[in-house]
Coordinates of C-alpha atoms in Angstrom, one line a residue:
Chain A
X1 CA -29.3 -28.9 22.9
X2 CA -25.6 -29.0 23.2
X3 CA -24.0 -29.9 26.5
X4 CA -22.5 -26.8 27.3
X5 CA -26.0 -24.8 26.7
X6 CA -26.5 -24.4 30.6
X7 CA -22.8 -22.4 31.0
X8 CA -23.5 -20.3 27.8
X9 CA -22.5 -16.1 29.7
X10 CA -23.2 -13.1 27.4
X11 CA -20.5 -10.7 26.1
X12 CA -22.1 -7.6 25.6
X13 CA -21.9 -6.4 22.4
X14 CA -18.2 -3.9 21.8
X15 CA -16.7 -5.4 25.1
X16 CA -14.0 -7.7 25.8
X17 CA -13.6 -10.4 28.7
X18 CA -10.9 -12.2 30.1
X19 CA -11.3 -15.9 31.1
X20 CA -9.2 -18.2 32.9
X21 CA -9.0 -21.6 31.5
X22 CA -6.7 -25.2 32.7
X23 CA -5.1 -26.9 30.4
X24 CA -7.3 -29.4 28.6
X25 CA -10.3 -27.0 29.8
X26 CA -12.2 -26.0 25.8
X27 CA -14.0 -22.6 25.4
X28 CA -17.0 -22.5 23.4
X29 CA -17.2 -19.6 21.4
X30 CA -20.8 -19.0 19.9
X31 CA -21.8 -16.4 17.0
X32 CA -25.1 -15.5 18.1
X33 CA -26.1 -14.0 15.2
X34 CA -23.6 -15.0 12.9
X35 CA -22.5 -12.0 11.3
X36 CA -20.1 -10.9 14.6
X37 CA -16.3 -10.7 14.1
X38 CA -14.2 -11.3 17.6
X39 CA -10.6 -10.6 18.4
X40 CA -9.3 -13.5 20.6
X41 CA -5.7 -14.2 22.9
X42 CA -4.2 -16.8 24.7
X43 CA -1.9 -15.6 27.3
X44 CA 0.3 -17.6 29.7
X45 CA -1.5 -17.9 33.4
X46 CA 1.9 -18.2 34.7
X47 CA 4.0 -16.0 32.6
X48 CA 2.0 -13.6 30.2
X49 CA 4.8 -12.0 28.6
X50 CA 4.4 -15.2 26.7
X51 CA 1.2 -15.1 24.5
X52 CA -0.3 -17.0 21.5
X53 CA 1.5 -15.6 18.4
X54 CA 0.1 -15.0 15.5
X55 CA 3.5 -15.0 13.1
X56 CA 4.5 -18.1 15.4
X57 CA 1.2 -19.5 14.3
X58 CA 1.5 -19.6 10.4
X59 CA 5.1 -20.7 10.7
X60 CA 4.3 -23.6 12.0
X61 CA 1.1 -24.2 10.7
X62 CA 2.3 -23.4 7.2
X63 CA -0.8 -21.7 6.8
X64 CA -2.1 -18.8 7.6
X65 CA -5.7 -19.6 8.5
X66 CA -5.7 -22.6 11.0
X67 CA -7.9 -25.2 10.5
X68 CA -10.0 -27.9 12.9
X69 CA -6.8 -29.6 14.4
X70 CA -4.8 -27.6 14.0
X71 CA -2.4 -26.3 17.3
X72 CA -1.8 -22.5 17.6
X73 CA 1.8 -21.3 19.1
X74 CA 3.2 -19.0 21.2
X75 CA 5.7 -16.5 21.2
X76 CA 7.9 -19.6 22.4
X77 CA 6.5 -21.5 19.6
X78 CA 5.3 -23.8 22.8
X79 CA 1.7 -25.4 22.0
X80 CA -0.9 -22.8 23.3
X81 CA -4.9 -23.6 22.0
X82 CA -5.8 -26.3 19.9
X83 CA -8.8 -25.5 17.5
X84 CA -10.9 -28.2 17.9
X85 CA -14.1 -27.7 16.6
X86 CA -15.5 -25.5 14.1
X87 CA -19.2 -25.4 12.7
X88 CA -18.4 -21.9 10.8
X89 CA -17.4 -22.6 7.2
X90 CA -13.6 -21.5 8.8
X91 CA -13.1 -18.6 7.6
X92 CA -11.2 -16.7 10.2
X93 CA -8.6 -14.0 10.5
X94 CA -5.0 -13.7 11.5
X95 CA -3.6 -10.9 9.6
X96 CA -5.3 -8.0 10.6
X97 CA -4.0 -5.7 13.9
X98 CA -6.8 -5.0 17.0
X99 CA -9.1 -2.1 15.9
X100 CA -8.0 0.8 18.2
X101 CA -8.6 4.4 19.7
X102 CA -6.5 5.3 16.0
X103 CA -8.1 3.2 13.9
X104 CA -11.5 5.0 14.8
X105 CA -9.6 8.4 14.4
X106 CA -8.5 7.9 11.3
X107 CA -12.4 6.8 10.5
X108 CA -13.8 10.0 12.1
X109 CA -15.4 8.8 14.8
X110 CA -15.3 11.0 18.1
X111 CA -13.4 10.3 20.8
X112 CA -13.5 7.2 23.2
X113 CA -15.1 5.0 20.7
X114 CA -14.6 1.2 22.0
X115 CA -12.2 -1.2 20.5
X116 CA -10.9 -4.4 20.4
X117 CA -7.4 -3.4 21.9
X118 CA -9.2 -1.3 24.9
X119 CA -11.1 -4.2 25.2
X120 CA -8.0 -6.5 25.7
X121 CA -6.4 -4.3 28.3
X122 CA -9.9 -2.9 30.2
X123 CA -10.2 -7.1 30.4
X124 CA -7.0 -8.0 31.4
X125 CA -7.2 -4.9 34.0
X126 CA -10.4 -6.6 35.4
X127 CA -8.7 -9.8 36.5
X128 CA -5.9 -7.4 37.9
X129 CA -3.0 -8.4 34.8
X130 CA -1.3 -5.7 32.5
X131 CA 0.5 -6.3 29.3
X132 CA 2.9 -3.4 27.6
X133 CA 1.8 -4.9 24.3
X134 CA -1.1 -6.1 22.2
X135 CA -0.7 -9.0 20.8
X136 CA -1.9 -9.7 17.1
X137 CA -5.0 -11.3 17.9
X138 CA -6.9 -14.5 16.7
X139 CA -9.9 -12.6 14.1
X140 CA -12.3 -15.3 14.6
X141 CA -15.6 -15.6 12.1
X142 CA -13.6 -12.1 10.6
X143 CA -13.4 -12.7 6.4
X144 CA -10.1 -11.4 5.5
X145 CA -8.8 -12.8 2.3
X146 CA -5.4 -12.3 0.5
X147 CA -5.8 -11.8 -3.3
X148 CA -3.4 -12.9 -6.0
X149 CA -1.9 -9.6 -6.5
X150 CA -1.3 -10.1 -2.5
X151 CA -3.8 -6.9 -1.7
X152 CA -5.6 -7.8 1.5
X153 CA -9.5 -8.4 1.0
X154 CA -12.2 -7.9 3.8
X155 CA -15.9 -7.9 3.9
X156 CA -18.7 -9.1 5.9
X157 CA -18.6 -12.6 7.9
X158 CA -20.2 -15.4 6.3
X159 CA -20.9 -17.8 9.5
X160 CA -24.7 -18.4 10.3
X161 CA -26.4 -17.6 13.4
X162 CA -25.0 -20.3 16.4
X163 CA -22.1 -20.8 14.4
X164 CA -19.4 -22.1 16.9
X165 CA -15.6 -22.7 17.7
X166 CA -13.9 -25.0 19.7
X167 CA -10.8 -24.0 21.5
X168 CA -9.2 -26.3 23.9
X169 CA -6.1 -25.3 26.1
X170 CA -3.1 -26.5 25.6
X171 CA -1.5 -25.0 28.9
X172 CA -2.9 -23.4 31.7
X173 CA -4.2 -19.9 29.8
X174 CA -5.9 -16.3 30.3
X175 CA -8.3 -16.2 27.5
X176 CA -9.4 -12.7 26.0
X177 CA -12.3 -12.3 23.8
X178 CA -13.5 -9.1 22.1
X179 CA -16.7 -8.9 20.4
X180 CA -15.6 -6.5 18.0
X181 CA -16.9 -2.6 18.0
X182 CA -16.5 -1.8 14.4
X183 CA -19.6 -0.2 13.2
X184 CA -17.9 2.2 10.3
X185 CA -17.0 -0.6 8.2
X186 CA -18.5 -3.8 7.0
X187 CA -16.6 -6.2 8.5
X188 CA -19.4 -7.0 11.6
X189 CA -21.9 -7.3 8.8
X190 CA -23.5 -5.2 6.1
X191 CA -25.3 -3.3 8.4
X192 CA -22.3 -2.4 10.5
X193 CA -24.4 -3.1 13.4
X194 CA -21.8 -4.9 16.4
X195 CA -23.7 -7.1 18.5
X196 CA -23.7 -9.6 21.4
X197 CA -22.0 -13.3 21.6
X198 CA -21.8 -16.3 23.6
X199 CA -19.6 -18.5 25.2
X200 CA -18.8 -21.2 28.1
X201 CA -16.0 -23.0 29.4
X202 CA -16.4 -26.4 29.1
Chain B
X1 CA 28.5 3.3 -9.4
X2 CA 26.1 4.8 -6.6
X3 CA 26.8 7.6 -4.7
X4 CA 26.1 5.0 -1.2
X5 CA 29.0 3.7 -2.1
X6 CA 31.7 5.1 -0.3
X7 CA 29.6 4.5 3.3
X8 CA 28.9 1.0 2.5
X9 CA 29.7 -1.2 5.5
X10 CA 29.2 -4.9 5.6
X11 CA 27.0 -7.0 7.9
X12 CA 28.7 -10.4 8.6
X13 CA 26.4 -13.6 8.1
X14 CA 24.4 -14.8 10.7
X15 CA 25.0 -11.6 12.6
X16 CA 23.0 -8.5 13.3
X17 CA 23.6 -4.9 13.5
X18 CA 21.7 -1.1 14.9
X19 CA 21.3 1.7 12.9
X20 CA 19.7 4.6 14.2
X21 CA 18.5 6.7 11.7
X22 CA 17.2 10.0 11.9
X23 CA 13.8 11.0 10.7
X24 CA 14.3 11.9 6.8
X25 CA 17.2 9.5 6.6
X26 CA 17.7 6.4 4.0
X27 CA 18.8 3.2 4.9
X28 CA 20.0 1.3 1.7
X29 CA 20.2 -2.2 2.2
X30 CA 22.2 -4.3 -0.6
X31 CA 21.7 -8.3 -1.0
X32 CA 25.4 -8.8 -2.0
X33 CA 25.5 -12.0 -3.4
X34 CA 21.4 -12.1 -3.7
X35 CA 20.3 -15.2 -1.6
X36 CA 20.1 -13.6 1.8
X37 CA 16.9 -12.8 3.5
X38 CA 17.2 -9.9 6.3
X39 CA 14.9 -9.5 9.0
X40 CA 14.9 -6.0 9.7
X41 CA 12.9 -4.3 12.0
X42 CA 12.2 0.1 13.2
X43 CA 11.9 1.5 16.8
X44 CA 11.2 4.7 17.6
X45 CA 14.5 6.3 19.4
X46 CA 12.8 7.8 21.8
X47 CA 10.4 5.6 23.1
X48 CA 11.0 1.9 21.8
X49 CA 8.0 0.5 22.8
X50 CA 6.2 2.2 20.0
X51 CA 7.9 -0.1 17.0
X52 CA 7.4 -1.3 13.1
X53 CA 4.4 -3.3 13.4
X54 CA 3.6 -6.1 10.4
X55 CA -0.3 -6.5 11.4
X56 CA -0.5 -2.6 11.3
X57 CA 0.8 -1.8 8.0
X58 CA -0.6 -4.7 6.1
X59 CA -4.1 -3.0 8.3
X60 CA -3.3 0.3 6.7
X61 CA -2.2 -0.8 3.1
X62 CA -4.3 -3.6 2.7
X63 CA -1.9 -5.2 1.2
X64 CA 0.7 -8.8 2.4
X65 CA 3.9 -7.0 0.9
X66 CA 4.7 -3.6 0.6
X67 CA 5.6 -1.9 -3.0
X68 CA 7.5 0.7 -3.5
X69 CA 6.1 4.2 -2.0
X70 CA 4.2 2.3 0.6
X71 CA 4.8 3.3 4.3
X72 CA 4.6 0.8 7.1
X73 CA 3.5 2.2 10.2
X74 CA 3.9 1.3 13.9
X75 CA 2.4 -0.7 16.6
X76 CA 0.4 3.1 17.2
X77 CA -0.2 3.3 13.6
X78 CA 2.3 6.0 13.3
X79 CA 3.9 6.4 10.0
X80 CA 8.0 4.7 10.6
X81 CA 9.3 3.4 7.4
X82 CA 8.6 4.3 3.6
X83 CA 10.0 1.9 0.7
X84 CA 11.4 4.5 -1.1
X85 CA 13.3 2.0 -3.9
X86 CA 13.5 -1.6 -4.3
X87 CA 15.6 -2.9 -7.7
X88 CA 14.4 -6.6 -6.7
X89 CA 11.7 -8.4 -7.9
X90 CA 9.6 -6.8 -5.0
X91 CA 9.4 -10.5 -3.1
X92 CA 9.2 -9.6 0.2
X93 CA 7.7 -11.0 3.8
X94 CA 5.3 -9.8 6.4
X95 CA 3.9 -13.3 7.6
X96 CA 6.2 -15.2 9.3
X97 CA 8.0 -14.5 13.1
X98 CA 12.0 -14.3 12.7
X99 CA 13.5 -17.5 13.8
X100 CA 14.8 -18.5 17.2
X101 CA 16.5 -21.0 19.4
X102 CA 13.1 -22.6 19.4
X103 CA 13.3 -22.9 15.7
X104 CA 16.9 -24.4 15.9
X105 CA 15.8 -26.8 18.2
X106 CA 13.0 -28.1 16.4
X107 CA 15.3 -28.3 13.4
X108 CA 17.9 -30.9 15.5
X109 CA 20.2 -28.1 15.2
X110 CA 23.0 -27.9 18.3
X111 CA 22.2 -25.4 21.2
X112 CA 24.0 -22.2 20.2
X113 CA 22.8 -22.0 17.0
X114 CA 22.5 -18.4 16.2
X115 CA 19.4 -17.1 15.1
X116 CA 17.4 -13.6 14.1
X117 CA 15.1 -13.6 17.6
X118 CA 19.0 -13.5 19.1
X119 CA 20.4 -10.8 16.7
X120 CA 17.8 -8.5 17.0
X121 CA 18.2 -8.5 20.9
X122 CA 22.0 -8.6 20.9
X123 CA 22.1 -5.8 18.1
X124 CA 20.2 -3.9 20.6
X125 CA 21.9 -4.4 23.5
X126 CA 25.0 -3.1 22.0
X127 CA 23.6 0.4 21.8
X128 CA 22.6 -0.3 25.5
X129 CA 18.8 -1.0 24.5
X130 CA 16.5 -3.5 25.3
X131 CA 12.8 -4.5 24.4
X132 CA 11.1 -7.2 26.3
X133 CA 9.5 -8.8 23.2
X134 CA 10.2 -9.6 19.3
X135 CA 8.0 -7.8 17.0
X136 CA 7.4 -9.1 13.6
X137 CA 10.4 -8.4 11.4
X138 CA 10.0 -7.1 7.4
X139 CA 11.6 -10.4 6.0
X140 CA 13.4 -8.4 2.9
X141 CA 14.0 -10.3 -0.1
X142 CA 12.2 -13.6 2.2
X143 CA 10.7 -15.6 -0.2
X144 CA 6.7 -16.6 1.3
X145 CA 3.7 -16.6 -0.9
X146 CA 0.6 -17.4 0.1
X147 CA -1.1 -20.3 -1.7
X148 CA -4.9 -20.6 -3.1
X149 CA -5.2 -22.6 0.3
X150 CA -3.8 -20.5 2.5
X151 CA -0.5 -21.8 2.7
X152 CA 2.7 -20.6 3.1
X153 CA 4.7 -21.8 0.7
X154 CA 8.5 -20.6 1.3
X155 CA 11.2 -20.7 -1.5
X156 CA 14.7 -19.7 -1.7
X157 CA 15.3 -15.7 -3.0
X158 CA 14.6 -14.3 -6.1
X159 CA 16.3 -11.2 -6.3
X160 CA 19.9 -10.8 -7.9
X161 CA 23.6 -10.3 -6.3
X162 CA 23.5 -6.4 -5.6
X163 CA 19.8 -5.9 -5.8
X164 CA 18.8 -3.3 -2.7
X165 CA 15.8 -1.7 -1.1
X166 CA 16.0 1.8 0.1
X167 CA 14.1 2.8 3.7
X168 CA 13.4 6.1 4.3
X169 CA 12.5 6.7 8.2
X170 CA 9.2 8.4 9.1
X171 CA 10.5 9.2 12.1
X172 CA 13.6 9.0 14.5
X173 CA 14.5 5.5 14.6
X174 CA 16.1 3.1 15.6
X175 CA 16.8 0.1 13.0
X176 CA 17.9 -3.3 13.2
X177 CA 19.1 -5.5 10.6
X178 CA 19.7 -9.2 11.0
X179 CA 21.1 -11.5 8.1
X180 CA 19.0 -14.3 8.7
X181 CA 21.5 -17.3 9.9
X182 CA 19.0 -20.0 8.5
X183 CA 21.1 -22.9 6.9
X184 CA 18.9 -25.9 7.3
X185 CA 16.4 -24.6 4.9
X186 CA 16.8 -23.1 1.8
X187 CA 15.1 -19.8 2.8
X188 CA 18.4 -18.0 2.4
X189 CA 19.4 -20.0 -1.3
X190 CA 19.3 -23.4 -2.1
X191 CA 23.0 -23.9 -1.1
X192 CA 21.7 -23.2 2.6
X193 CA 24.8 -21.3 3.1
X194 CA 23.9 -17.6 4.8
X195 CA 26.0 -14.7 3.8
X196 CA 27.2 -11.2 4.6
X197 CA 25.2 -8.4 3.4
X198 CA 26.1 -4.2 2.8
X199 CA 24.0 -1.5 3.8
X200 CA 24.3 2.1 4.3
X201 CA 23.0 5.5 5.5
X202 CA 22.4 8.4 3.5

């Protein structure tokens, strides 16, 4: 068993949670049962108007997934969250918006369905912060592709049950993660079924 | 010659400019000598917290780069700016955050070194605005493809001297325009040298 197995806590499935983490500190990230796509942010403890960036992030990655090693930025293009481990085959998201209350409007769905950006401020609320924006998140495990006439591809995660990220703090940070609420389209799995992760703070 | 002509007004190099724009209204934007890359960005006038949003639109299109006829929407996934005409090769960006004294400084370039981050904000304070982040410009004619490993793989411009995109705003707004003052890399021509731009309202 894994060293961290003891501090694994439940995210419920379509909710978020914010977590506190020193730098150095990692945050296991578990995909339970593999087929879960979840938003992610690193804020500033200190100063949260400065926030992992995703735009920041392919600048100077070059790329525009990152890969095991690689550092993501801030909106200071100051170091922010290292990926450091990764047992997924990497396939991970940063292109793609939060889903939010419009997003599910658009899709039909009644009022006050969940989503990843009322996640990130109901979260953020919890541990008494606010931020007037929402970042562009971190898609972790999400399978969005960019074909060669540039169109934007997505379908269902390909990670396995257990699959697991790595993220180590590269300041002192307020993590948010969303286990994603989509259930219209396939991008939580073929069965459009959102369910539960794991995590701990090691 | 066009009938634009007459109202064209020129945007110095390395400078930026705002253009409010009412709902309905074009904003023609001409590469003069067809090297520069313009980071432009929309607001709503009347509340500029709701603003052109990259992650958004490529959301909504599904696609990196928009074509002609395609509307980017806003951070509220409100429709704010259709690409009514484009007589360029199309080669636009979406991916990459506008650069900053961040970006200077990494490059070894002097403090002072004007930058995109900077005209956006100063272009806004001139009309006695002010927004407490960057969003993610539309690089027009910025040269980023995405590679078959998902790099970003920058070049200078492809479009000509005089080729122009047309923006038609969705809704009162407020643009911004910034010729990109980038002269380390040859994102703005392989002579590094940035240079004055034309645009106009009709």
């Amino acid at each position: 068993m894994p060293v961290f197995s003891e501090r694994l806590q439940t995210l419920e499935a379509r909710h978020g949670v914010a977590i506190p983490l020193n730098r150095g500190q990692e945050l296991v990230v578990v995909n339970t049962h593999g087929n879960q796509a979840i938003d992610t942010w690193a804020l500033n403890r200190q100063n949260p108007d400065e926030f992992m960036s995703m735009e920041h992030s392919r600048s100077r990655l070059s790329r525009v997934v990152p890969r095991v090693g690689d550092t993501l930025v801030s909106n200071r293009r100051a170091p922010i969250l290292t990926l450091s481990d990764d047992t997924s085959p990497g396939v991970h998201d940063t292109l793609l918006c939060a889903c939010s209350p419009e997003i599910y409007r658009e899709l039909g769905c009644e009022e006050g369905h969940r989503s990843c950006e009322g996640n990130f401020h109901e979260a953020l609320a919890a541990i008494g912060l606010r931020l007037g924006c929402t970042p562009a998140p971190l898609n972790l495990f999400m399978n969005v592709a960019v074909g060669s006439e540039n169109e934007v591809i997505r379908a269902a995660p390909v990670s396995k049950p257990g699959d697991l990220v790595r993220l180590r703090a590269d300041m002192d940070v307020v993590m948010v993660l969303s286990a994603c609420p989509q259930d219209v389209t396939p991008i939580n799995g073929d069965d459009c079924t959102p369910r539960e992760i794991q995590y701990a703070v090691v």
